[in-house]
Amino acid sequence: MRIHRFFVGTDLKLKKDFWLHDEAMLWQWNRVLRFHGGQEVILFDGVKTERLYKIENLKKTEAHLVMITEIEPSMPKKHIYLFWSLLKKDNNELILQKATELGVSTFVPLITDRTIKKDFNHERAKKVVIEASEQCGRFNIPSVREPMRLQTAIDDYKTKIQIYVCHKSDEKNQITSDKVGLIIGPEGGWSDAELAIFARENFTSISFSDFTL
């Protein structure tokens, strides 16, 4: 049987033996997942601790948990910043979910010259990356910034990380740094003004395919 993982943050101290009183988590365990005494769960705080617990006793308002073993946290080897132009409909949630599973550490939504959708539910985005981390076995939770203009994002990060622009080209450049930023454009492509910005900043272009993704 698959063991469910739950992110608890730093407010809850993951002791070896304790009673859990988190209302939202208990509601999920009782009403959604139909847990019962004797089942095992994994709890992690995203900072230093991940442990396997046995649910000794489960009630509507509390659960008694006893630690079985420590778990070695699994984290991405590279620190990747993903800058992407906001997409239409629910595609932004797909970006957040799959990129979390692939190891992105920081998400920076962009408003570019050809961005159509400008609104962004920041609280929902944070929930999506937490759920994706729980599902994929990842220990650390990615951070999500509020949307910003392309030039603002470049000015904020260009001295901190090595930035690459995802742009279809004949160049076959490789990423070698362990701390990188990837800039991905809107569905309509980059404007001439934005391409001029990239040229002025001397950003390296990379291409994942011969086709437009």
PDB file of N, CA and C in Angstrom, residues 70-172:
ATOM      1  N   GLU A  70      13.522   7.472  10.872  1.00  0.00           N
ATOM      2  CA  GLU A  70      13.907   8.683  10.157  1.00  0.00           C
ATOM      3  C   GLU A  70      14.025   8.354   8.665  1.00  0.00           C
ATOM      4  N   ILE A  71      13.780   9.341   7.815  1.00  0.00           N
ATOM      5  CA  ILE A  71      13.909   9.169   6.369  1.00  0.00           C
ATOM      6  C   ILE A  71      14.918  10.178   5.846  1.00  0.00           C
ATOM      7  N   GLU A  72      15.804   9.729   4.994  1.00  0.00           N
ATOM      8  CA  GLU A  72      16.792  10.622   4.388  1.00  0.00           C
ATOM      9  C   GLU A  72      16.090  11.518   3.370  1.00  0.00           C
ATOM     10  N   PRO A  73      16.128  12.837   3.562  1.00  0.00           N
ATOM     11  CA  PRO A  73      15.448  13.756   2.644  1.00  0.00           C
ATOM     12  C   PRO A  73      16.000  13.667   1.225  1.00  0.00           C
ATOM     13  N   SER A  74      15.102  13.803   0.249  1.00  0.00           N
ATOM     14  CA  SER A  74      15.486  13.772  -1.162  1.00  0.00           C
ATOM     15  C   SER A  74      15.240  15.154  -1.763  1.00  0.00           C
ATOM     16  N   MET A  75      16.329  15.788  -2.240  1.00  0.00           N
ATOM     17  CA  MET A  75      16.228  17.145  -2.764  1.00  0.00           C
ATOM     18  C   MET A  75      16.936  17.261  -4.118  1.00  0.00           C
ATOM     19  N   PRO A  76      16.529  18.244  -4.944  1.00  0.00           N
ATOM     20  CA  PRO A  76      17.193  18.454  -6.234  1.00  0.00           C
ATOM     21  C   PRO A  76      18.669  18.805  -6.048  1.00  0.00           C
ATOM     22  N   LYS A  77      19.496  18.390  -7.001  1.00  0.00           N
ATOM     23  CA  LYS A  77      20.925  18.652  -6.924  1.00  0.00           C
ATOM     24  C   LYS A  77      21.278  20.068  -7.378  1.00  0.00           C
ATOM     25  N   LYS A  78      20.456  20.644  -8.261  1.00  0.00           N
ATOM     26  CA  LYS A  78      20.682  21.998  -8.755  1.00  0.00           C
ATOM     27  C   LYS A  78      19.601  22.941  -8.223  1.00  0.00           C
ATOM     28  N   HIS A  79      19.954  24.221  -8.109  1.00  0.00           N
ATOM     29  CA  HIS A  79      18.975  25.239  -7.740  1.00  0.00           C
ATOM     30  C   HIS A  79      18.550  25.931  -9.025  1.00  0.00           C
ATOM     31  N   ILE A  80      17.337  25.621  -9.475  1.00  0.00           N
ATOM     32  CA  ILE A  80      16.843  26.139 -10.748  1.00  0.00           C
ATOM     33  C   ILE A  80      15.735  27.157 -10.514  1.00  0.00           C
ATOM     34  N   TYR A  81      15.902  28.322 -11.101  1.00  0.00           N
ATOM     35  CA  TYR A  81      14.878  29.368 -11.086  1.00  0.00           C
ATOM     36  C   TYR A  81      14.146  29.311 -12.424  1.00  0.00           C
ATOM     37  N   LEU A  82      12.835  29.153 -12.378  1.00  0.00           N
ATOM     38  CA  LEU A  82      12.057  29.114 -13.608  1.00  0.00           C
ATOM     39  C   LEU A  82      11.278  30.419 -13.760  1.00  0.00           C
ATOM     40  N   PHE A  83      11.631  31.178 -14.796  1.00  0.00           N
ATOM     41  CA  PHE A  83      10.910  32.401 -15.143  1.00  0.00           C
ATOM     42  C   PHE A  83      10.037  32.064 -16.348  1.00  0.00           C
ATOM     43  N   TRP A  84       8.732  32.144 -16.188  1.00  0.00           N
ATOM     44  CA  TRP A  84       7.871  31.809 -17.319  1.00  0.00           C
ATOM     45  C   TRP A  84       6.755  32.829 -17.480  1.00  0.00           C
ATOM     46  N   SER A  85       6.446  33.130 -18.720  1.00  0.00           N
ATOM     47  CA  SER A  85       5.359  34.056 -19.006  1.00  0.00           C
ATOM     48  C   SER A  85       4.030  33.386 -18.682  1.00  0.00           C
ATOM     49  N   LEU A  86       3.172  34.085 -17.942  1.00  0.00           N
ATOM     50  CA  LEU A  86       1.894  33.513 -17.526  1.00  0.00           C
ATOM     51  C   LEU A  86       1.100  33.006 -18.724  1.00  0.00           C
ATOM     52  N   LEU A  87       0.496  31.837 -18.548  1.00  0.00           N
ATOM     53  CA  LEU A  87      -0.266  31.188 -19.616  1.00  0.00           C
ATOM     54  C   LEU A  87      -1.758  31.319 -19.361  1.00  0.00           C
ATOM     55  N   LYS A  88      -2.534  31.033 -20.390  1.00  0.00           N
ATOM     56  CA  LYS A  88      -3.982  31.115 -20.274  1.00  0.00           C
ATOM     57  C   LYS A  88      -4.543  29.879 -19.569  1.00  0.00           C
ATOM     58  N   LYS A  89      -5.791  30.014 -19.080  1.00  0.00           N
ATOM     59  CA  LYS A  89      -6.550  28.926 -18.456  1.00  0.00           C
ATOM     60  C   LYS A  89      -5.805  28.382 -17.238  1.00  0.00           C
ATOM     61  N   ASP A  90      -5.787  27.052 -17.078  1.00  0.00           N
ATOM     62  CA  ASP A  90      -5.165  26.429 -15.900  1.00  0.00           C
ATOM     63  C   ASP A  90      -3.762  25.918 -16.191  1.00  0.00           C
ATOM     64  N   ASN A  91      -3.172  26.355 -17.298  1.00  0.00           N
ATOM     65  CA  ASN A  91      -1.859  25.830 -17.679  1.00  0.00           C
ATOM     66  C   ASN A  91      -0.761  26.213 -16.708  1.00  0.00           C
ATOM     67  N   ASN A  92      -0.945  27.322 -15.963  1.00  0.00           N
ATOM     68  CA  ASN A  92       0.071  27.706 -14.984  1.00  0.00           C
ATOM     69  C   ASN A  92       0.195  26.672 -13.872  1.00  0.00           C
ATOM     70  N   GLU A  93      -0.934  26.076 -13.483  1.00  0.00           N
ATOM     71  CA  GLU A  93      -0.885  25.031 -12.452  1.00  0.00           C
ATOM     72  C   GLU A  93      -0.132  23.802 -12.953  1.00  0.00           C
ATOM     73  N   LEU A  94      -0.278  23.501 -14.242  1.00  0.00           N
ATOM     74  CA  LEU A  94       0.454  22.372 -14.816  1.00  0.00           C
ATOM     75  C   LEU A  94       1.954  22.649 -14.797  1.00  0.00           C
ATOM     76  N   ILE A  95       2.343  23.881 -15.124  1.00  0.00           N
ATOM     77  CA  ILE A  95       3.750  24.284 -15.059  1.00  0.00           C
ATOM     78  C   ILE A  95       4.294  24.106 -13.639  1.00  0.00           C
ATOM     79  N   LEU A  96       3.546  24.612 -12.657  1.00  0.00           N
ATOM     80  CA  LEU A  96       3.982  24.529 -11.265  1.00  0.00           C
ATOM     81  C   LEU A  96       4.127  23.076 -10.810  1.00  0.00           C
ATOM     82  N   GLN A  97       3.149  22.261 -11.153  1.00  0.00           N
ATOM     83  CA  GLN A  97       3.159  20.862 -10.719  1.00  0.00           C
ATOM     84  C   GLN A  97       4.318  20.088 -11.332  1.00  0.00           C
ATOM     85  N   LYS A  98       4.429  20.111 -12.643  1.00  0.00           N
ATOM     86  CA  LYS A  98       5.432  19.290 -13.320  1.00  0.00           C
ATOM     87  C   LYS A  98       6.852  19.811 -13.094  1.00  0.00           C
ATOM     88  N   ALA A  99       7.014  21.134 -13.035  1.00  0.00           N
ATOM     89  CA  ALA A  99       8.352  21.679 -12.797  1.00  0.00           C
ATOM     90  C   ALA A  99       8.813  21.416 -11.365  1.00  0.00           C
ATOM     91  N   THR A 100       7.867  21.367 -10.418  1.00  0.00           N
ATOM     92  CA  THR A 100       8.219  20.966  -9.051  1.00  0.00           C
ATOM     93  C   THR A 100       8.738  19.533  -9.055  1.00  0.00           C
ATOM     94  N   GLU A 101       8.061  18.665  -9.777  1.00  0.00           N
ATOM     95  CA  GLU A 101       8.486  17.268  -9.865  1.00  0.00           C
ATOM     96  C   GLU A 101       9.851  17.131 -10.539  1.00  0.00           C
ATOM     97  N   LEU A 102      10.167  18.061 -11.443  1.00  0.00           N
ATOM     98  CA  LEU A 102      11.446  18.017 -12.159  1.00  0.00           C
ATOM     99  C   LEU A 102      12.584  18.654 -11.371  1.00  0.00           C
ATOM    100  N   GLY A 103      12.255  19.399 -10.283  1.00  0.00           N
ATOM    101  CA  GLY A 103      13.311  19.920  -9.425  1.00  0.00           C
ATOM    102  C   GLY A 103      13.484  21.424  -9.391  1.00  0.00           C
ATOM    103  N   VAL A 104      12.556  22.184  -9.961  1.00  0.00           N
ATOM    104  CA  VAL A 104      12.666  23.645  -9.897  1.00  0.00           C
ATOM    105  C   VAL A 104      12.556  24.102  -8.446  1.00  0.00           C
ATOM    106  N   SER A 105      13.403  25.051  -8.053  1.00  0.00           N
ATOM    107  CA  SER A 105      13.441  25.517  -6.669  1.00  0.00           C
ATOM    108  C   SER A 105      12.709  26.842  -6.454  1.00  0.00           C
ATOM    109  N   THR A 106      12.690  27.697  -7.482  1.00  0.00           N
ATOM    110  CA  THR A 106      12.045  29.003  -7.362  1.00  0.00           C
ATOM    111  C   THR A 106      11.267  29.304  -8.640  1.00  0.00           C
ATOM    112  N   PHE A 107      10.001  29.688  -8.465  1.00  0.00           N
ATOM    113  CA  PHE A 107       9.146  30.037  -9.603  1.00  0.00           C
ATOM    114  C   PHE A 107       8.952  31.551  -9.651  1.00  0.00           C
ATOM    115  N   VAL A 108       9.179  32.136 -10.832  1.00  0.00           N
ATOM    116  CA  VAL A 108       8.983  33.579 -11.015  1.00  0.00           C
ATOM    117  C   VAL A 108       8.077  33.786 -12.230  1.00  0.00           C
ATOM    118  N   PRO A 109       6.770  33.986 -12.022  1.00  0.00           N
ATOM    119  CA  PRO A 109       5.863  34.239 -13.148  1.00  0.00           C
ATOM    120  C   PRO A 109       6.137  35.614 -13.754  1.00  0.00           C
ATOM    121  N   LEU A 110       6.125  35.680 -15.086  1.00  0.00           N
ATOM    122  CA  LEU A 110       6.474  36.907 -15.788  1.00  0.00           C
ATOM    123  C   LEU A 110       5.290  37.505 -16.533  1.00  0.00           C
ATOM    124  N   ILE A 111       5.305  38.816 -16.624  1.00  0.00           N
ATOM    125  CA  ILE A 111       4.392  39.538 -17.511  1.00  0.00           C
ATOM    126  C   ILE A 111       5.256  40.125 -18.623  1.00  0.00           C
ATOM    127  N   THR A 112       5.080  39.610 -19.840  1.00  0.00           N
ATOM    128  CA  THR A 112       5.886  40.031 -20.981  1.00  0.00           C
ATOM    129  C   THR A 112       5.024  40.834 -21.959  1.00  0.00           C
ATOM    130  N   ASP A 113       5.634  41.268 -23.050  1.00  0.00           N
ATOM    131  CA  ASP A 113       4.911  42.089 -24.026  1.00  0.00           C
ATOM    132  C   ASP A 113       3.711  41.357 -24.608  1.00  0.00           C
ATOM    133  N   ARG A 114       3.794  40.048 -24.722  1.00  0.00           N
ATOM    134  CA  ARG A 114       2.717  39.281 -25.350  1.00  0.00           C
ATOM    135  C   ARG A 114       1.979  38.378 -24.365  1.00  0.00           C
ATOM    136  N   THR A 115       2.139  38.652 -23.085  1.00  0.00           N
ATOM    137  CA  THR A 115       1.381  37.908 -22.085  1.00  0.00           C
ATOM    138  C   THR A 115      -0.086  38.322 -22.158  1.00  0.00           C
ATOM    139  N   ILE A 116      -0.981  37.338 -22.238  1.00  0.00           N
ATOM    140  CA  ILE A 116      -2.419  37.622 -22.327  1.00  0.00           C
ATOM    141  C   ILE A 116      -3.043  37.597 -20.936  1.00  0.00           C
ATOM    142  N   LYS A 117      -2.785  36.542 -20.194  1.00  0.00           N
ATOM    143  CA  LYS A 117      -3.339  36.412 -18.848  1.00  0.00           C
ATOM    144  C   LYS A 117      -2.440  37.158 -17.858  1.00  0.00           C
ATOM    145  N   LYS A 118      -3.000  38.087 -17.103  1.00  0.00           N
ATOM    146  CA  LYS A 118      -2.205  38.882 -16.178  1.00  0.00           C
ATOM    147  C   LYS A 118      -2.449  38.522 -14.709  1.00  0.00           C
ATOM    148  N   ASP A 119      -3.613  37.920 -14.394  1.00  0.00           N
ATOM    149  CA  ASP A 119      -3.912  37.608 -12.993  1.00  0.00           C
ATOM    150  C   ASP A 119      -3.281  36.276 -12.600  1.00  0.00           C
ATOM    151  N   PHE A 120      -2.967  36.146 -11.307  1.00  0.00           N
ATOM    152  CA  PHE A 120      -2.267  34.961 -10.815  1.00  0.00           C
ATOM    153  C   PHE A 120      -2.654  34.739  -9.363  1.00  0.00           C
ATOM    154  N   ASN A 121      -3.199  33.565  -9.064  1.00  0.00           N
ATOM    155  CA  ASN A 121      -3.614  33.225  -7.705  1.00  0.00           C
ATOM    156  C   ASN A 121      -2.397  32.691  -6.941  1.00  0.00           C
ATOM    157  N   HIS A 122      -1.763  33.584  -6.197  1.00  0.00           N
ATOM    158  CA  HIS A 122      -0.509  33.227  -5.531  1.00  0.00           C
ATOM    159  C   HIS A 122      -0.711  32.172  -4.442  1.00  0.00           C
ATOM    160  N   GLU A 123      -1.794  32.287  -3.662  1.00  0.00           N
ATOM    161  CA  GLU A 123      -2.060  31.308  -2.606  1.00  0.00           C
ATOM    162  C   GLU A 123      -2.325  29.927  -3.187  1.00  0.00           C
ATOM    163  N   ARG A 124      -3.081  29.877  -4.267  1.00  0.00           N
ATOM    164  CA  ARG A 124      -3.345  28.599  -4.940  1.00  0.00           C
ATOM    165  C   ARG A 124      -2.050  28.004  -5.483  1.00  0.00           C
ATOM    166  N   ALA A 125      -1.181  28.847  -6.014  1.00  0.00           N
ATOM    167  CA  ALA A 125       0.094  28.378  -6.559  1.00  0.00           C
ATOM    168  C   ALA A 125       0.942  27.707  -5.478  1.00  0.00           C
ATOM    169  N   LYS A 126       0.963  28.296  -4.281  1.00  0.00           N
ATOM    170  CA  LYS A 126       1.742  27.705  -3.187  1.00  0.00           C
ATOM    171  C   LYS A 126       1.175  26.344  -2.790  1.00  0.00           C
ATOM    172  N   LYS A 127      -0.144  26.202  -2.823  1.00  0.00           N
ATOM    173  CA  LYS A 127      -0.759  24.911  -2.508  1.00  0.00           C
ATOM    174  C   LYS A 127      -0.395  23.863  -3.557  1.00  0.00           C
ATOM    175  N   VAL A 128      -0.344  24.282  -4.813  1.00  0.00           N
ATOM    176  CA  VAL A 128      -0.018  23.349  -5.904  1.00  0.00           C
ATOM    177  C   VAL A 128       1.390  22.785  -5.740  1.00  0.00           C
ATOM    178  N   VAL A 129       2.372  23.646  -5.413  1.00  0.00           N
ATOM    179  CA  VAL A 129       3.753  23.151  -5.281  1.00  0.00           C
ATOM    180  C   VAL A 129       3.918  22.287  -4.035  1.00  0.00           C
ATOM    181  N   ILE A 130       3.150  22.566  -2.989  1.00  0.00           N
ATOM    182  CA  ILE A 130       3.195  21.715  -1.794  1.00  0.00           C
ATOM    183  C   ILE A 130       2.645  20.335  -2.120  1.00  0.00           C
ATOM    184  N   GLU A 131       1.483  20.294  -2.775  1.00  0.00           N
ATOM    185  CA  GLU A 131       0.871  19.016  -3.132  1.00  0.00           C
ATOM    186  C   GLU A 131       1.767  18.225  -4.071  1.00  0.00           C
ATOM    187  N   ALA A 132       2.404  18.908  -5.031  1.00  0.00           N
ATOM    188  CA  ALA A 132       3.301  18.223  -5.963  1.00  0.00           C
ATOM    189  C   ALA A 132       4.511  17.652  -5.233  1.00  0.00           C
ATOM    190  N   SER A 133       5.042  18.392  -4.254  1.00  0.00           N
ATOM    191  CA  SER A 133       6.185  17.909  -3.480  1.00  0.00           C
ATOM    192  C   SER A 133       5.805  16.691  -2.641  1.00  0.00           C
ATOM    193  N   GLU A 134       4.617  16.734  -2.050  1.00  0.00           N
ATOM    194  CA  GLU A 134       4.137  15.589  -1.267  1.00  0.00           C
ATOM    195  C   GLU A 134       4.024  14.349  -2.142  1.00  0.00           C
ATOM    196  N   GLN A 135       3.498  14.535  -3.358  1.00  0.00           N
ATOM    197  CA  GLN A 135       3.233  13.396  -4.234  1.00  0.00           C
ATOM    198  C   GLN A 135       4.514  12.788  -4.801  1.00  0.00           C
ATOM    199  N   CYS A 136       5.489  13.642  -5.135  1.00  0.00           N
ATOM    200  CA  CYS A 136       6.668  13.133  -5.863  1.00  0.00           C
ATOM    201  C   CYS A 136       7.798  12.680  -4.954  1.00  0.00           C
ATOM    202  N   GLY A 137       7.676  12.905  -3.632  1.00  0.00           N
ATOM    203  CA  GLY A 137       8.714  12.464  -2.717  1.00  0.00           C
ATOM    204  C   GLY A 137       9.792  13.495  -2.464  1.00  0.00           C
ATOM    205  N   ARG A 138       9.577  14.709  -2.928  1.00  0.00           N
ATOM    206  CA  ARG A 138      10.562  15.778  -2.747  1.00  0.00           C
ATOM    207  C   ARG A 138      10.476  16.351  -1.336  1.00  0.00           C
ATOM    208  N   PHE A 139      11.644  16.694  -0.763  1.00  0.00           N
ATOM    209  CA  PHE A 139      11.667  17.177   0.620  1.00  0.00           C
ATOM    210  C   PHE A 139      11.446  18.682   0.727  1.00  0.00           C
ATOM    211  N   ASN A 140      12.193  19.469  -0.051  1.00  0.00           N
ATOM    212  CA  ASN A 140      12.082  20.924   0.073  1.00  0.00           C
ATOM    213  C   ASN A 140      10.953  21.459  -0.820  1.00  0.00           C
ATOM    214  N   ILE A 141      10.272  22.488  -0.342  1.00  0.00           N
ATOM    215  CA  ILE A 141       9.148  23.068  -1.059  1.00  0.00           C
ATOM    216  C   ILE A 141       9.634  24.270  -1.868  1.00  0.00           C
ATOM    217  N   PRO A 142       9.359  24.324  -3.176  1.00  0.00           N
ATOM    218  CA  PRO A 142       9.776  25.481  -3.981  1.00  0.00           C
ATOM    219  C   PRO A 142       9.098  26.767  -3.512  1.00  0.00           C
ATOM    220  N   SER A 143       9.755  27.884  -3.729  1.00  0.00           N
ATOM    221  CA  SER A 143       9.146  29.178  -3.448  1.00  0.00           C
ATOM    222  C   SER A 143       8.515  29.726  -4.720  1.00  0.00           C
ATOM    223  N   VAL A 144       7.461  30.521  -4.555  1.00  0.00           N
ATOM    224  CA  VAL A 144       6.743  31.098  -5.691  1.00  0.00           C
ATOM    225  C   VAL A 144       6.652  32.608  -5.496  1.00  0.00           C
ATOM    226  N   ARG A 145       7.167  33.370  -6.456  1.00  0.00           N
ATOM    227  CA  ARG A 145       7.106  34.817  -6.383  1.00  0.00           C
ATOM    228  C   ARG A 145       5.786  35.331  -6.971  1.00  0.00           C
ATOM    229  N   GLU A 146       5.462  36.558  -6.630  1.00  0.00           N
ATOM    230  CA  GLU A 146       4.359  37.242  -7.293  1.00  0.00           C
ATOM    231  C   GLU A 146       4.801  37.602  -8.722  1.00  0.00           C
ATOM    232  N   PRO A 147       3.852  37.735  -9.667  1.00  0.00           N
ATOM    233  CA  PRO A 147       4.236  38.084 -11.046  1.00  0.00           C
ATOM    234  C   PRO A 147       4.984  39.412 -11.111  1.00  0.00           C
ATOM    235  N   MET A 148       5.940  39.486 -12.036  1.00  0.00           N
ATOM    236  CA  MET A 148       6.686  40.729 -12.241  1.00  0.00           C
ATOM    237  C   MET A 148       6.992  40.916 -13.719  1.00  0.00           C
ATOM    238  N   ARG A 149       7.256  42.153 -14.094  1.00  0.00           N
ATOM    239  CA  ARG A 149       7.635  42.444 -15.467  1.00  0.00           C
ATOM    240  C   ARG A 149       8.980  41.805 -15.779  1.00  0.00           C
ATOM    241  N   LEU A 150       9.193  41.488 -17.053  1.00  0.00           N
ATOM    242  CA  LEU A 150      10.416  40.820 -17.473  1.00  0.00           C
ATOM    243  C   LEU A 150      11.659  41.597 -17.065  1.00  0.00           C
ATOM    244  N   GLN A 151      11.698  42.909 -17.338  1.00  0.00           N
ATOM    245  CA  GLN A 151      12.882  43.703 -17.027  1.00  0.00           C
ATOM    246  C   GLN A 151      13.139  43.749 -15.524  1.00  0.00           C
ATOM    247  N   THR A 152      12.066  43.808 -14.734  1.00  0.00           N
ATOM    248  CA  THR A 152      12.212  43.822 -13.276  1.00  0.00           C
ATOM    249  C   THR A 152      12.855  42.528 -12.787  1.00  0.00           C
ATOM    250  N   ALA A 153      12.395  41.402 -13.333  1.00  0.00           N
ATOM    251  CA  ALA A 153      12.944  40.102 -12.944  1.00  0.00           C
ATOM    252  C   ALA A 153      14.422  39.997 -13.321  1.00  0.00           C
ATOM    253  N   ILE A 154      14.759  40.476 -14.507  1.00  0.00           N
ATOM    254  CA  ILE A 154      16.158  40.433 -14.950  1.00  0.00           C
ATOM    255  C   ILE A 154      17.039  41.268 -14.037  1.00  0.00           C
ATOM    256  N   ASP A 155      16.590  42.493 -13.724  1.00  0.00           N
ATOM    257  CA  ASP A 155      17.367  43.371 -12.850  1.00  0.00           C
ATOM    258  C   ASP A 155      17.537  42.769 -11.453  1.00  0.00           C
ATOM    259  N   ASP A 156      16.520  42.033 -11.012  1.00  0.00           N
ATOM    260  CA  ASP A 156      16.544  41.466  -9.662  1.00  0.00           C
ATOM    261  C   ASP A 156      17.478  40.263  -9.562  1.00  0.00           C
ATOM    262  N   TYR A 157      17.624  39.503 -10.642  1.00  0.00           N
ATOM    263  CA  TYR A 157      18.332  38.221 -10.548  1.00  0.00           C
ATOM    264  C   TYR A 157      19.641  38.118 -11.344  1.00  0.00           C
ATOM    265  N   LYS A 158      19.901  39.026 -12.257  1.00  0.00           N
ATOM    266  CA  LYS A 158      21.025  38.823 -13.181  1.00  0.00           C
ATOM    267  C   LYS A 158      22.392  38.783 -12.501  1.00  0.00           C
ATOM    268  N   THR A 159      22.524  39.411 -11.331  1.00  0.00           N
ATOM    269  CA  THR A 159      23.809  39.374 -10.627  1.00  0.00           C
ATOM    270  C   THR A 159      23.902  38.218  -9.638  1.00  0.00           C
ATOM    271  N   LYS A 160      22.796  37.484  -9.479  1.00  0.00           N
ATOM    272  CA  LYS A 160      22.751  36.408  -8.485  1.00  0.00           C
ATOM    273  C   LYS A 160      22.905  35.017  -9.097  1.00  0.00           C
ATOM    274  N   ILE A 161      22.427  34.853 -10.311  1.00  0.00           N
ATOM    275  CA  ILE A 161      22.434  33.541 -10.941  1.00  0.00           C
ATOM    276  C   ILE A 161      22.814  33.663 -12.414  1.00  0.00           C
ATOM    277  N   GLN A 162      23.162  32.528 -13.014  1.00  0.00           N
ATOM    278  CA  GLN A 162      23.426  32.498 -14.445  1.00  0.00           C
ATOM    279  C   GLN A 162      22.102  32.276 -15.172  1.00  0.00           C
ATOM    280  N   ILE A 163      21.751  33.189 -16.059  1.00  0.00           N
ATOM    281  CA  ILE A 163      20.448  33.152 -16.714  1.00  0.00           C
ATOM    282  C   ILE A 163      20.572  32.693 -18.166  1.00  0.00           C
ATOM    283  N   TYR A 164      19.692  31.779 -18.546  1.00  0.00           N
ATOM    284  CA  TYR A 164      19.601  31.295 -19.920  1.00  0.00           C
ATOM    285  C   TYR A 164      18.215  31.626 -20.464  1.00  0.00           C
ATOM    286  N   VAL A 165      18.159  31.936 -21.755  1.00  0.00           N
ATOM    287  CA  VAL A 165      16.888  32.229 -22.414  1.00  0.00           C
ATOM    288  C   VAL A 165      16.511  31.053 -23.303  1.00  0.00           C
ATOM    289  N   CYS A 166      15.317  30.511 -23.086  1.00  0.00           N
ATOM    290  CA  CYS A 166      14.833  29.430 -23.937  1.00  0.00           C
ATOM    291  C   CYS A 166      14.301  30.035 -25.229  1.00  0.00           C
ATOM    292  N   HIS A 167      15.071  29.840 -26.289  1.00  0.00           N
ATOM    293  CA  HIS A 167      14.723  30.436 -27.581  1.00  0.00           C
ATOM    294  C   HIS A 167      15.221  29.513 -28.676  1.00  0.00           C
ATOM    295  N   LYS A 168      14.338  29.186 -29.595  1.00  0.00           N
ATOM    296  CA  LYS A 168      14.690  28.256 -30.663  1.00  0.00           C
ATOM    297  C   LYS A 168      15.833  28.810 -31.511  1.00  0.00           C
ATOM    298  N   SER A 169      16.899  28.031 -31.580  1.00  0.00           N
ATOM    299  CA  SER A 169      18.062  28.471 -32.355  1.00  0.00           C
ATOM    300  C   SER A 169      18.879  27.253 -32.749  1.00  0.00           C
ATOM    301  N   ASP A 170      19.900  27.504 -33.545  1.00  0.00           N
ATOM    302  CA  ASP A 170      20.782  26.422 -33.984  1.00  0.00           C
ATOM    303  C   ASP A 170      21.888  26.145 -32.965  1.00  0.00           C
ATOM    304  N   GLU A 171      21.994  27.013 -31.946  1.00  0.00           N
ATOM    305  CA  GLU A 171      23.026  26.825 -30.937  1.00  0.00           C
ATOM    306  C   GLU A 171      22.690  25.650 -30.026  1.00  0.00           C
ATOM    307  N   LYS A 172      23.696  24.894 -29.657  1.00  0.00           N
ATOM    308  CA  LYS A 172      23.519  23.741 -28.766  1.00  0.00           C
ATOM    309  C   LYS A 172      24.308  23.974 -27.477  1.00  0.00           C
TER     310      LYS A 172
END
